[in-house]
PDB file of C-alpha atoms in Angstrom:
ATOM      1  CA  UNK A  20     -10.489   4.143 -41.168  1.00 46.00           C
ATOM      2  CA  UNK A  21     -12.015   7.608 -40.213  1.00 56.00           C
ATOM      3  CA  UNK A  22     -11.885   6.329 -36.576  1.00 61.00           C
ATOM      4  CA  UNK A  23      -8.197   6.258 -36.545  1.00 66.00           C
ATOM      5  CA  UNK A  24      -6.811   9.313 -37.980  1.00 73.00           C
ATOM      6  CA  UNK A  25      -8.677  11.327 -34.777  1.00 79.00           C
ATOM      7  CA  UNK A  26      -7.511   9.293 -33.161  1.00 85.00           C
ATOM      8  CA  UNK A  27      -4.016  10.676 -31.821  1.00 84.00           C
ATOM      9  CA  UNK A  28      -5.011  14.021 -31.335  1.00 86.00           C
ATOM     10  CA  UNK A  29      -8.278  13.089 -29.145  1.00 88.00           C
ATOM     11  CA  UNK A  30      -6.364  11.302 -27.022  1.00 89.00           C
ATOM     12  CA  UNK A  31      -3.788  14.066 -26.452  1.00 91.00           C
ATOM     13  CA  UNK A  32      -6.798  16.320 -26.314  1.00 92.00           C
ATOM     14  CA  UNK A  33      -7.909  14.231 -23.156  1.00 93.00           C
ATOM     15  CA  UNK A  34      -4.899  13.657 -21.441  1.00 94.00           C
ATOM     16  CA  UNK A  35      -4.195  17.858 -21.352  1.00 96.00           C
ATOM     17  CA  UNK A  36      -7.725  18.133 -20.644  1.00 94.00           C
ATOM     18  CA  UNK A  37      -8.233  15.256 -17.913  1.00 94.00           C
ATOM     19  CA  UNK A  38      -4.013  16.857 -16.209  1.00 95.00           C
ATOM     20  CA  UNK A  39      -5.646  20.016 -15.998  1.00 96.00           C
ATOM     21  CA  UNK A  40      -8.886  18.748 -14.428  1.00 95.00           C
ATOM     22  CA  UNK A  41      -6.678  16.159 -12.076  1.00 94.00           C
ATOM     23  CA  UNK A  42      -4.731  19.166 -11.156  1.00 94.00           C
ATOM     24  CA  UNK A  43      -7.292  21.471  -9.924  1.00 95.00           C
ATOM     25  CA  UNK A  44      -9.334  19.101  -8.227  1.00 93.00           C
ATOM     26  CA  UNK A  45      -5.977  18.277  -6.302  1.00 91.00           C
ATOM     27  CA  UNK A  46      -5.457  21.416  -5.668  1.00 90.00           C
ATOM     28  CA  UNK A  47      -8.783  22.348  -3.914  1.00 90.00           C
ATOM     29  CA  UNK A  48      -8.188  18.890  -2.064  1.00 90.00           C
ATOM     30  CA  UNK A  49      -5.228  19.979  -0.979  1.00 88.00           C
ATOM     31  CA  UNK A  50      -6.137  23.692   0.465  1.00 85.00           C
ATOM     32  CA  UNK A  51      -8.934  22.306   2.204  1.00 84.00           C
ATOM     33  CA  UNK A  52      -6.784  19.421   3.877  1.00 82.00           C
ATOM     34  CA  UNK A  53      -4.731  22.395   5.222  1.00 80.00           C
ATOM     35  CA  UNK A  54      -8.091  24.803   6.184  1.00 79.00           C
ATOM     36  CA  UNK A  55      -8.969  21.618   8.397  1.00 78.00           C
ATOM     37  CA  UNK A  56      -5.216  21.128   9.840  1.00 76.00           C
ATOM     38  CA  UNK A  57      -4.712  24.680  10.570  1.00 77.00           C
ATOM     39  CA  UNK A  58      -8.126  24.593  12.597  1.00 73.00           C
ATOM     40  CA  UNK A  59      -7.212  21.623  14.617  1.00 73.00           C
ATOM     41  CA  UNK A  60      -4.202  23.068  15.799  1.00 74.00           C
ATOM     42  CA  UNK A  61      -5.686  26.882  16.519  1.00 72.00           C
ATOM     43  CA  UNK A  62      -7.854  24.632  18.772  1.00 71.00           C
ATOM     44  CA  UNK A  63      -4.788  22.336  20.455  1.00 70.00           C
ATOM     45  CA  UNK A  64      -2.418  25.796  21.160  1.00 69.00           C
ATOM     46  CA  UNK A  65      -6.298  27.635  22.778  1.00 69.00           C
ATOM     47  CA  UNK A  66      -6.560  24.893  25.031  1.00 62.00           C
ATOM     48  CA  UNK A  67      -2.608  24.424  25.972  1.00 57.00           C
ATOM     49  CA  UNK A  68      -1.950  27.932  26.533  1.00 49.00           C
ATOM     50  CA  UNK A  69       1.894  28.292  28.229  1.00 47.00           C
ATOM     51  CA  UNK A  70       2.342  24.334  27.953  1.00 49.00           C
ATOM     52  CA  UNK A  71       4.913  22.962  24.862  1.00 51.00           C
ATOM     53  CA  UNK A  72       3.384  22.539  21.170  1.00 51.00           C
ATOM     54  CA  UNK A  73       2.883  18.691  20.305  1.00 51.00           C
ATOM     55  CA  UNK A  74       2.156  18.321  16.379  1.00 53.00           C
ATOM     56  CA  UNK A  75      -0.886  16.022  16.038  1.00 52.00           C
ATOM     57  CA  UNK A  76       1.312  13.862  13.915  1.00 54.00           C
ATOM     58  CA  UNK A  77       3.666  13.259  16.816  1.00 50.00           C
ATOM     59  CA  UNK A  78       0.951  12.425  19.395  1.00 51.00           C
ATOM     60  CA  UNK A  79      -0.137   9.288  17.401  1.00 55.00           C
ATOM     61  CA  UNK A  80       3.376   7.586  17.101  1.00 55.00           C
ATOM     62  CA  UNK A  81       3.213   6.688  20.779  1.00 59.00           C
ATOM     63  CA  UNK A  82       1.325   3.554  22.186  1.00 60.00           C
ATOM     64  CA  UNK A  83       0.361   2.366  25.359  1.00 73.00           C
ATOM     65  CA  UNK A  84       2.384  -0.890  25.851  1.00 76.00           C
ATOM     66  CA  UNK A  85      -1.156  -2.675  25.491  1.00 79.00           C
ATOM     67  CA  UNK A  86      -1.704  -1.675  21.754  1.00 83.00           C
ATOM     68  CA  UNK A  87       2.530  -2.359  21.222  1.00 82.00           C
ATOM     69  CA  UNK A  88       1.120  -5.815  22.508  1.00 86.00           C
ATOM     70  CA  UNK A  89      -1.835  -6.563  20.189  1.00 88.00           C
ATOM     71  CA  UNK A  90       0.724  -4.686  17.547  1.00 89.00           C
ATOM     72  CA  UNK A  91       2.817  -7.841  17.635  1.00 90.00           C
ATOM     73  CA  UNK A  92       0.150 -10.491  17.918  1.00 92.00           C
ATOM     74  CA  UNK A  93      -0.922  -9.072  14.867  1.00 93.00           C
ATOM     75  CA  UNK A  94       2.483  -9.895  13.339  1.00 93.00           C
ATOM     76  CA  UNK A  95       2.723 -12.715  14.313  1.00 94.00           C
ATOM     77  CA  UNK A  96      -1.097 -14.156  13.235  1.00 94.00           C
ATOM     78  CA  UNK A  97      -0.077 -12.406   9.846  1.00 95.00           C
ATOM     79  CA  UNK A  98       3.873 -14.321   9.899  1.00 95.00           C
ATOM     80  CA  UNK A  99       1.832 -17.456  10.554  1.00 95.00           C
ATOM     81  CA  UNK A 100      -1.204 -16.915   7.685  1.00 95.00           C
ATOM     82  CA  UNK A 101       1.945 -15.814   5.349  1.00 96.00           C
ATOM     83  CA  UNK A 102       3.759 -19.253   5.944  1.00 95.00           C
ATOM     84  CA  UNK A 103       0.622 -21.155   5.832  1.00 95.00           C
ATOM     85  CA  UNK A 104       0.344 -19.492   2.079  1.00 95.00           C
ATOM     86  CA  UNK A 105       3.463 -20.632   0.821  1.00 95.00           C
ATOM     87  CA  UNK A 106       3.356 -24.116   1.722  1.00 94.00           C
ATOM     88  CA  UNK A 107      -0.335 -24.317   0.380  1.00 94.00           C
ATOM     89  CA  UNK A 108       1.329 -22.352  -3.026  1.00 94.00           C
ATOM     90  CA  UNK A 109       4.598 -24.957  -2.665  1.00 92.00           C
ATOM     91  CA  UNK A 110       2.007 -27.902  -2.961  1.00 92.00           C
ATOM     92  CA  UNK A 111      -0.430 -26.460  -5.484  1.00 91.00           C
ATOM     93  CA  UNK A 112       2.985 -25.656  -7.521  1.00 90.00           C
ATOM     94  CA  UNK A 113       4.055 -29.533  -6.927  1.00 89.00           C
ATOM     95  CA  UNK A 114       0.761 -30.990  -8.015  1.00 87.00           C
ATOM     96  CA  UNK A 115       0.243 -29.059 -11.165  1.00 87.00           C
ATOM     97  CA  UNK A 116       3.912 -30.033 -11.794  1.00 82.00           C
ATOM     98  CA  UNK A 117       3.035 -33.854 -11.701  1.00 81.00           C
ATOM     99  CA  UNK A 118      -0.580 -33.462 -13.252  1.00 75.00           C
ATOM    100  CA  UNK A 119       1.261 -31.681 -16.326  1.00 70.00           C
ATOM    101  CA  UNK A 120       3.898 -34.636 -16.665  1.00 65.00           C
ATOM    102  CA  UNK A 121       6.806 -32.112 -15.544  1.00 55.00           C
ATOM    103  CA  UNK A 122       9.279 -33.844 -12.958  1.00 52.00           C
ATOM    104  CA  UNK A 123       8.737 -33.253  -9.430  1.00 50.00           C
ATOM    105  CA  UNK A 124      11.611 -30.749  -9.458  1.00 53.00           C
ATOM    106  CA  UNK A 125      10.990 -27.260  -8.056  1.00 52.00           C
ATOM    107  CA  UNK A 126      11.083 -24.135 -10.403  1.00 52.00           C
ATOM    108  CA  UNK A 127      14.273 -22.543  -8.886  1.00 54.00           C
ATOM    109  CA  UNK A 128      16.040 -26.031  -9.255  1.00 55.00           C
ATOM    110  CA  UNK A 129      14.780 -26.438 -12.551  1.00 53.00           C
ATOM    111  CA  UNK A 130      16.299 -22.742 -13.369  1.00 50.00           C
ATOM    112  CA  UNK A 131      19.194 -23.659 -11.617  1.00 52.00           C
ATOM    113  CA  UNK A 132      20.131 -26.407 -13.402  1.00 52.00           C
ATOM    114  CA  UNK A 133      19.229 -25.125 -16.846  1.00 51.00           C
ATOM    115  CA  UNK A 134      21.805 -21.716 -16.227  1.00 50.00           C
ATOM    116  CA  UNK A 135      24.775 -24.601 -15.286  1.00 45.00           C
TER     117      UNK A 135
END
């Protein structure tokens, strides 16, 4: 019974205690994230001097058309392992159905015909 009656103002002990912690180790995250940025790009306008800024952000949105190609075989291996998944899920879900003595019905047509 002792345990209990701490037991509200330990936990919002922690939770002030664990924000403030959270927010200053975000914090120095943060300011060295933008020490390191700041660097890169003292180093990108040295070596470009008189040709136009390109944020390092910017650069990496554009691909050669060989990575837009492996891009979309990607896709596509992942559309195909996605469809593969739902058919093995579609019988798994059809053979638990008939081991539990349910009818062979799916679960939307089940739901379907329960709301009519």
């Amino acid at each position: 019974m002792s345990q209990r009656d701490g037991f509200a103002s330990g936990f919002l002990a922690g939770t002030i205690f664990g924000s403030i912690i959270g927010g200053i180790v975000g914090a120095v995250i943060v300011s060295r994230k933008n020490e390191e940025l700041t660097a890169e790009e003292v180093e990108l306008t040295n070596g470009q001097a008189g040709s136009k800024k390109v944020a390092p952000k910017r650069r990496q949105m554009y691909a050669s058309e060989n990575e837009a190609m492996e891009i979309e075989t990607a896709r596509r291996s992942l559309e195909d392992k996605i469809a593969q998944l739902n058919a093995t899920i579609d019988e798994v879900r059809q053979q638990l159905g008939n081991v539990n003595g349910s009818s062979t019905q799916s679960v939307n047509d089940r739901s379907l015909t329960q709301d009519s």
